[in-house]
Amino acid sequence: MLSHSAIDKLKSICGEKDVITSKIGMYAYGYDGTMLWGVPEGIVMPESTQEVVDVVNLCREQGITIVPRGAGTNESGGSVPVDGCIIMNFSRMKKILEVDIENYVAIVEPGVVNWDIQEMLAKYGYYYPPDPASWKASTMGGNLGECSGGPKCFKYGVTRDFIYGLEVVLPSGKVIWVGGKDFSSEPMYDMTRIFVGSEGTLGFITKIAIRIQPVPAAKKTMLAIYNTPEDGSQSVADIVAAGIIPTTLEMMDNLIINTTEDFVHAGNPRDAGALLILEVDGHPGDMDEQVKTIGEIVKKANAREFKVATSADEVDKIWLARRVAFGSVARVRPNYGVNDITVPRSKFPQAIAGIEKVKKEFGVTIGTVAHAGDGNLHPLILFDQRDKEEVETVHAAEKELCKMAIALEGTVSGEHGIGLLKKPLMIQEYGPATMDVFKKIKRAFDPQSQFNPGKLLDL
Amino acid sequence: MSDLVAKLKGIVGDEYVVTADMSQYLRGKEQPAAVVFPGSTEEVSGIVKAANDANVKVNVGGKVVETKGLSGGIAIVMSRMNQIEEIDHENLTCWVQAGMNHQELIEKLAAENLYFAPEPYAVSTSSIGGCFGIGDVDTKTFNYLPTRTFILAYESVLPTGDIYKVGTKCIKCVSGYDMIHFIVGTRATLGIITRVLVKLLPMPKAFRAVIADIPSLQAAAVAFKAIQKRKIFPSRMNAVSKALGNDVMDAKGALVLVDIESYPVSAAQYAKEIEAELRIAGATFTKVVEDKAEYDEVVAKWLKIREKISLEENKVKFTVGPAKVGTALANLTGIVGNLEENPCVLVEGLNGKITVFSKNADADAVAINKMAMGLGGNVSGLLGSQLRCKAYNDNEMLEEISRVLNSIRSQFDPKGIMAPGIKL
């Protein structure tokens, strides 16, 4: 429990209304996108780097740990409170500080919502490529903490590839700038990269220099429908082998096709085994050649239907089902667990087979959405959290999916992070020697585990 | 010392330990006790453990090892570990040993219709281990991203001699701290990379180069800005001063080298528009290179220029952003003199970066950083980070960055034996 004097000091730093210690006020900060839950000792909402520094120094002196939080959309327990901590909520630090279109850079605060940046950049014909599914709610600080991906990763890369530099408050309370407004400004060690994806365990990011780029001059959106997911994954392999790197290769299985049909009536055939949404972008003169090649490839892989959108309405129609995929499963069961397993692209068909096996062995309902080009699968296990026995079965099935990914030389997380949820699986993925290397990093920055303790690894 | 040499011979075999006539493997004045040529990760591990036991320093190189601080220590040359272990066409990856020559890897992959984008730092000597050890932001970074984005996994020997491996063939992975990318650019201070899984791309469908003789670097900067306004982003868009340009052609002024890797329609159209902009900016000679063999020749000449620039010790590198290159060039003249007569100026139009020779590099770097900061940029790398802190009179940040860097290093290398010439 926070002492009265600690609460008073926090209020003197952040202001009376930006420190919450009431039980009811803290309720909304106890969870994230998982089923994990925790109770903090208090919530602080700093508005500036100096306020972050002051809170960090106070907490260090008083032995209080701090869990950072953006919008709380993460899927691994990274922002869930742990015993005795306070939550540092960055939602007040939401200014877009600088936009320099001609030099392809913008500087933003961590509380800015990804979508707000996209809307602002769209006015100039520019965008920021990382586009996680949560982009209308998730914050840039959270995106960096988890190194978020999204549908465009296959061609453009993930969050870490679009970060030029950072202002960071360290557990020591000191502020450093790493990187700059370009990729050449790191102080020899690429400090920016080690902070991105570190889930707030090494430092708290207070300013972010992002790389922005012009919206491509042309884009083509296509839809291919298959009788089996295996045929769809064969298309993915063949497209890459033909030398084409699409912007997007999104796959949905039969269950998700049906739940989305129930929800939005997108017009996809209910008996299809899988569908693939494909996009290519670039110079207008290069589109036809790529579309023609893709059309030939998907037909050879037994696609029963292949459509190329010819208008903005048709593009929207193709994307409609994918956009509502996660929400649509609520029609089947009240809860779902999102998994984030990733395998080498060539092992995608084996991963699909592995998911089928888990379904049968554990008797669970799974619908799969996948960034097929990346080998990143999101099997959604559907359940009812009021049924405790079923919850246990779901946890066991999730563990089995992760083990399957590791056995296929993949990873337990492609874009959602480790947090609390997947921490026990790290040793299986890496073994003791590599885990020890990770611990060296944590010790170098935060030997007392003051920042987001117990997440990602234990010292 | 003879005990150490005997131990090293026991690890790698007598023929792979050299203790006399070592100069061809060394760069620098100091002399190590031995040059060692390991053939496997396990042998590298054995060598590093022996160094720990004998408490001597270690440094590593592909063909040549820097000897600063290495007196009496061990120089590890990785040239025996020079094999491609696996090319995976389906996943677009390749396992390669660290001692493989960078350019040779590019050529072997090209024969399989695969593309490895990072440019060799020094085309005649660079190894793939060196490529990631240095972790350059090369002139193709705008389109392909920096070198670090091309590593997916690696095996490494820690400064303690322990071996670890991190990464997979997945292009997305957020499991654990991002050691995969953090290791890039650490110059062997955190260990010796022995095997690397690199990311490949499909071979581009069409290639074009545009070369131009242009009256000044300033005129090139004007053209570069105009080309970007047309939303054209070639693979490379560089200009070099006359002295460097003469390696490609007998130019009267600065030499512009632009190359495009794309699809046939866009490549042809972009080349035409780029040539037009260079003409408008005053180019007295332009040529669009369409023939692939001739294109390869132009790129090979460029890589020689790049090697010359990389190995030049008296230089300052700084970035101001693509839109401010012209202003920076104008200001730079006041610091280092006439740029057209300078033996080594490289202007990277897309990265907004300038490299310039200076007889007084350390002193000029301070003035150049001040000028660059006035334009929103800074000098590159560790020096730039230090100069920025000094310019802001922020000793606290300077000390904290130094503390963190050295804290990481000492976690990995508690005895301080690796890469003694590198100071953080």
mmCIF file of C-alpha atoms in Angstrom, chain B residues 34-201:
data_model
loop_
_atom_site.group_PDB
_atom_site.id
_atom_site.type_symbol
_atom_site.label_atom_id
_atom_site.label_comp_id
_atom_site.label_asym_id
_atom_site.label_seq_id
_atom_site.Cartn_x
_atom_site.Cartn_y
_atom_site.Cartn_z
ATOM 1 C CA ALA B 34 49.716 -14.971 -32.579
ATOM 2 C CA VAL B 35 47.349 -14.877 -35.515
ATOM 3 C CA VAL B 36 44.905 -17.782 -35.324
ATOM 4 C CA PHE B 37 42.655 -19.223 -38.027
ATOM 5 C CA PRO B 38 39.760 -21.145 -36.459
ATOM 6 C CA GLY B 39 37.665 -23.528 -38.537
ATOM 7 C CA SER B 40 34.559 -23.803 -36.368
ATOM 8 C CA THR B 41 32.523 -22.075 -33.669
ATOM 9 C CA GLU B 42 33.880 -24.547 -31.139
ATOM 10 C CA GLU B 43 37.447 -23.612 -32.055
ATOM 11 C CA VAL B 44 36.635 -19.902 -31.671
ATOM 12 C CA SER B 45 35.188 -20.719 -28.260
ATOM 13 C CA GLY B 46 38.370 -22.606 -27.326
ATOM 14 C CA ILE B 47 40.568 -19.686 -28.402
ATOM 15 C CA VAL B 48 38.539 -17.164 -26.393
ATOM 16 C CA LYS B 49 38.607 -19.406 -23.312
ATOM 17 C CA ALA B 50 42.387 -19.713 -23.691
ATOM 18 C CA ALA B 51 42.636 -15.927 -23.903
ATOM 19 C CA ASN B 52 40.590 -15.629 -20.712
ATOM 20 C CA ASP B 53 42.843 -18.133 -18.950
ATOM 21 C CA ALA B 54 45.984 -16.286 -20.073
ATOM 22 C CA ASN B 55 44.322 -12.905 -19.496
ATOM 23 C CA VAL B 56 45.266 -11.559 -22.948
ATOM 24 C CA LYS B 57 43.241 -9.437 -25.345
ATOM 25 C CA VAL B 58 41.435 -10.714 -28.456
ATOM 26 C CA ASN B 59 40.347 -9.070 -31.670
ATOM 27 C CA VAL B 60 38.810 -10.503 -34.815
ATOM 28 C CA GLY B 61 38.647 -9.738 -38.540
ATOM 29 C CA GLY B 62 37.600 -11.349 -41.793
ATOM 30 C CA LYS B 63 40.997 -11.144 -43.478
ATOM 31 C CA VAL B 64 42.752 -8.422 -41.507
ATOM 32 C CA VAL B 65 42.666 -7.637 -37.784
ATOM 33 C CA GLU B 66 43.038 -4.197 -36.189
ATOM 34 C CA THR B 67 45.813 -4.421 -33.572
ATOM 35 C CA LYS B 68 45.189 -1.358 -31.424
ATOM 36 C CA GLY B 69 45.581 -2.506 -27.807
ATOM 37 C CA LEU B 70 46.368 -6.061 -28.942
ATOM 38 C CA SER B 71 50.035 -6.278 -27.935
ATOM 39 C CA GLY B 72 50.728 -9.824 -26.808
ATOM 40 C CA GLY B 73 47.131 -10.835 -27.498
ATOM 41 C CA ILE B 74 45.394 -12.999 -30.084
ATOM 42 C CA ALA B 75 44.307 -11.895 -33.558
ATOM 43 C CA ILE B 76 41.558 -14.180 -34.862
ATOM 44 C CA VAL B 77 41.205 -14.253 -38.656
ATOM 45 C CA MET B 78 37.944 -15.841 -39.747
ATOM 46 C CA SER B 79 38.919 -16.558 -43.347
ATOM 47 C CA ARG B 80 38.724 -20.353 -42.929
ATOM 48 C CA MET B 81 35.084 -20.100 -41.917
ATOM 49 C CA ASN B 82 34.049 -19.038 -45.401
ATOM 50 C CA GLN B 83 31.308 -21.420 -46.445
ATOM 51 C CA ILE B 84 27.678 -20.963 -47.379
ATOM 52 C CA GLU B 85 26.028 -23.650 -45.261
ATOM 53 C CA GLU B 86 22.508 -23.464 -46.643
ATOM 54 C CA ILE B 87 20.479 -21.480 -49.151
ATOM 55 C CA ASP B 88 16.753 -21.735 -48.453
ATOM 56 C CA HIS B 89 14.820 -20.502 -51.486
ATOM 57 C CA GLU B 90 11.424 -21.032 -49.857
ATOM 58 C CA ASN B 91 12.153 -18.888 -46.833
ATOM 59 C CA LEU B 92 14.566 -16.543 -48.626
ATOM 60 C CA THR B 93 17.336 -17.136 -46.105
ATOM 61 C CA CYS B 94 20.956 -18.252 -46.138
ATOM 62 C CA TRP B 95 23.174 -19.630 -43.359
ATOM 63 C CA VAL B 96 26.691 -18.402 -43.971
ATOM 64 C CA GLN B 97 29.905 -18.547 -41.974
ATOM 65 C CA ALA B 98 31.265 -15.232 -40.749
ATOM 66 C CA GLY B 99 34.515 -15.357 -42.701
ATOM 67 C CA MET B 100 32.853 -15.546 -46.105
ATOM 68 C CA ASN B 101 33.741 -12.620 -48.330
ATOM 69 C CA HIS B 102 30.768 -10.264 -48.559
ATOM 70 C CA GLN B 103 31.001 -9.634 -52.296
ATOM 71 C CA GLU B 104 31.521 -13.330 -53.018
ATOM 72 C CA LEU B 105 28.313 -14.071 -51.103
ATOM 73 C CA ILE B 106 26.429 -11.487 -53.164
ATOM 74 C CA GLU B 107 27.699 -13.054 -56.379
ATOM 75 C CA LYS B 108 26.961 -16.641 -55.348
ATOM 76 C CA LEU B 109 23.440 -15.677 -54.348
ATOM 77 C CA ALA B 110 22.916 -13.743 -57.580
ATOM 78 C CA ALA B 111 23.739 -16.935 -59.472
ATOM 79 C CA GLU B 112 20.733 -18.444 -57.673
ATOM 80 C CA ASN B 113 18.593 -15.440 -58.607
ATOM 81 C CA LEU B 114 18.637 -14.196 -55.009
ATOM 82 C CA TYR B 115 19.537 -10.772 -53.725
ATOM 83 C CA PHE B 116 21.460 -9.681 -50.614
ATOM 84 C CA ALA B 117 21.102 -5.924 -50.422
ATOM 85 C CA PRO B 118 23.781 -4.594 -47.992
ATOM 86 C CA GLU B 119 26.809 -3.103 -49.736
ATOM 87 C CA PRO B 120 30.304 -4.353 -48.779
ATOM 88 C CA TYR B 121 32.077 -1.849 -46.533
ATOM 89 C CA ALA B 122 35.382 -2.529 -48.318
ATOM 90 C CA VAL B 123 34.705 -4.693 -51.352
ATOM 91 C CA SER B 124 38.129 -6.358 -51.529
ATOM 92 C CA THR B 125 38.334 -7.500 -47.917
ATOM 93 C CA SER B 126 34.962 -7.290 -46.184
ATOM 94 C CA SER B 127 33.607 -10.473 -44.672
ATOM 95 C CA ILE B 128 30.005 -11.118 -43.823
ATOM 96 C CA GLY B 129 30.942 -11.152 -40.132
ATOM 97 C CA GLY B 130 32.492 -7.726 -40.629
ATOM 98 C CA CYS B 131 29.395 -6.555 -42.478
ATOM 99 C CA PHE B 132 27.282 -7.133 -39.371
ATOM 100 C CA GLY B 133 30.113 -6.289 -36.959
ATOM 101 C CA ILE B 134 30.278 -2.790 -38.446
ATOM 102 C CA GLY B 135 26.542 -2.635 -39.181
ATOM 103 C CA ASP B 136 26.676 0.100 -41.745
ATOM 104 C CA VAL B 137 23.904 2.403 -42.846
ATOM 105 C CA ASP B 138 24.851 2.194 -46.500
ATOM 106 C CA THR B 139 23.766 4.209 -49.500
ATOM 107 C CA LYS B 140 20.909 1.780 -50.264
ATOM 108 C CA THR B 141 19.383 2.140 -46.808
ATOM 109 C CA PHE B 142 16.509 4.384 -47.880
ATOM 110 C CA ASN B 143 14.866 1.572 -49.846
ATOM 111 C CA TYR B 144 16.313 -1.535 -48.246
ATOM 112 C CA LEU B 145 16.765 -0.339 -44.616
ATOM 113 C CA PRO B 146 20.089 -0.572 -42.751
ATOM 114 C CA THR B 147 22.359 -3.638 -42.785
ATOM 115 C CA ARG B 148 21.001 -4.852 -39.443
ATOM 116 C CA THR B 149 17.600 -5.612 -40.985
ATOM 117 C CA PHE B 150 19.235 -8.392 -43.032
ATOM 118 C CA ILE B 151 20.204 -10.580 -40.095
ATOM 119 C CA LEU B 152 17.641 -13.080 -38.846
ATOM 120 C CA ALA B 153 19.749 -15.258 -36.550
ATOM 121 C CA TYR B 154 23.340 -15.905 -35.541
ATOM 122 C CA GLU B 155 25.654 -18.038 -33.498
ATOM 123 C CA SER B 156 28.173 -16.191 -31.376
ATOM 124 C CA VAL B 157 30.986 -16.813 -28.945
ATOM 125 C CA LEU B 158 30.738 -14.581 -25.897
ATOM 126 C CA PRO B 159 33.868 -12.895 -24.477
ATOM 127 C CA THR B 160 33.808 -15.608 -21.809
ATOM 128 C CA GLY B 161 34.046 -18.305 -24.493
ATOM 129 C CA ASP B 162 30.461 -19.545 -24.081
ATOM 130 C CA ILE B 163 28.427 -20.119 -27.234
ATOM 131 C CA TYR B 164 24.872 -18.922 -27.753
ATOM 132 C CA LYS B 165 22.438 -18.760 -30.645
ATOM 133 C CA VAL B 166 19.506 -16.458 -31.219
ATOM 134 C CA GLY B 167 16.908 -16.001 -33.969
ATOM 135 C CA THR B 168 14.981 -18.109 -36.437
ATOM 136 C CA LYS B 169 14.004 -18.105 -40.114
ATOM 137 C CA CYS B 170 10.887 -16.122 -39.187
ATOM 138 C CA ILE B 171 10.937 -12.552 -40.440
ATOM 139 C CA LYS B 172 8.938 -11.514 -37.370
ATOM 140 C CA CYS B 173 10.043 -12.331 -33.837
ATOM 141 C CA VAL B 174 9.430 -10.367 -30.630
ATOM 142 C CA SER B 175 10.422 -13.054 -28.206
ATOM 143 C CA GLY B 176 13.031 -11.769 -25.741
ATOM 144 C CA TYR B 177 15.284 -8.725 -26.084
ATOM 145 C CA ASP B 178 16.196 -7.939 -29.672
ATOM 146 C CA MET B 179 19.740 -9.281 -29.519
ATOM 147 C CA ILE B 180 19.416 -10.192 -33.202
ATOM 148 C CA HIS B 181 19.626 -6.562 -34.242
ATOM 149 C CA PHE B 182 21.401 -5.153 -31.204
ATOM 150 C CA ILE B 183 24.506 -7.249 -31.901
ATOM 151 C CA VAL B 184 24.906 -5.509 -35.270
ATOM 152 C CA GLY B 185 27.486 -2.739 -35.111
ATOM 153 C CA THR B 186 28.988 -3.838 -31.793
ATOM 154 C CA ARG B 187 32.356 -4.515 -33.482
ATOM 155 C CA ALA B 188 33.119 -7.722 -31.587
ATOM 156 C CA THR B 189 32.929 -5.984 -28.197
ATOM 157 C CA LEU B 190 30.114 -8.317 -27.136
ATOM 158 C CA GLY B 191 31.495 -11.458 -28.755
ATOM 159 C CA ILE B 192 32.476 -13.040 -32.036
ATOM 160 C CA ILE B 193 29.740 -13.893 -34.516
ATOM 161 C CA THR B 194 30.667 -17.162 -36.205
ATOM 162 C CA ARG B 195 27.612 -18.033 -38.320
ATOM 163 C CA VAL B 196 24.850 -15.809 -39.617
ATOM 164 C CA LEU B 197 21.370 -16.431 -41.015
ATOM 165 C CA VAL B 198 20.803 -13.622 -43.502
ATOM 166 C CA LYS B 199 17.572 -12.420 -45.039
ATOM 167 C CA LEU B 200 17.416 -12.480 -48.823
ATOM 168 C CA LEU B 201 15.156 -10.855 -51.364
#
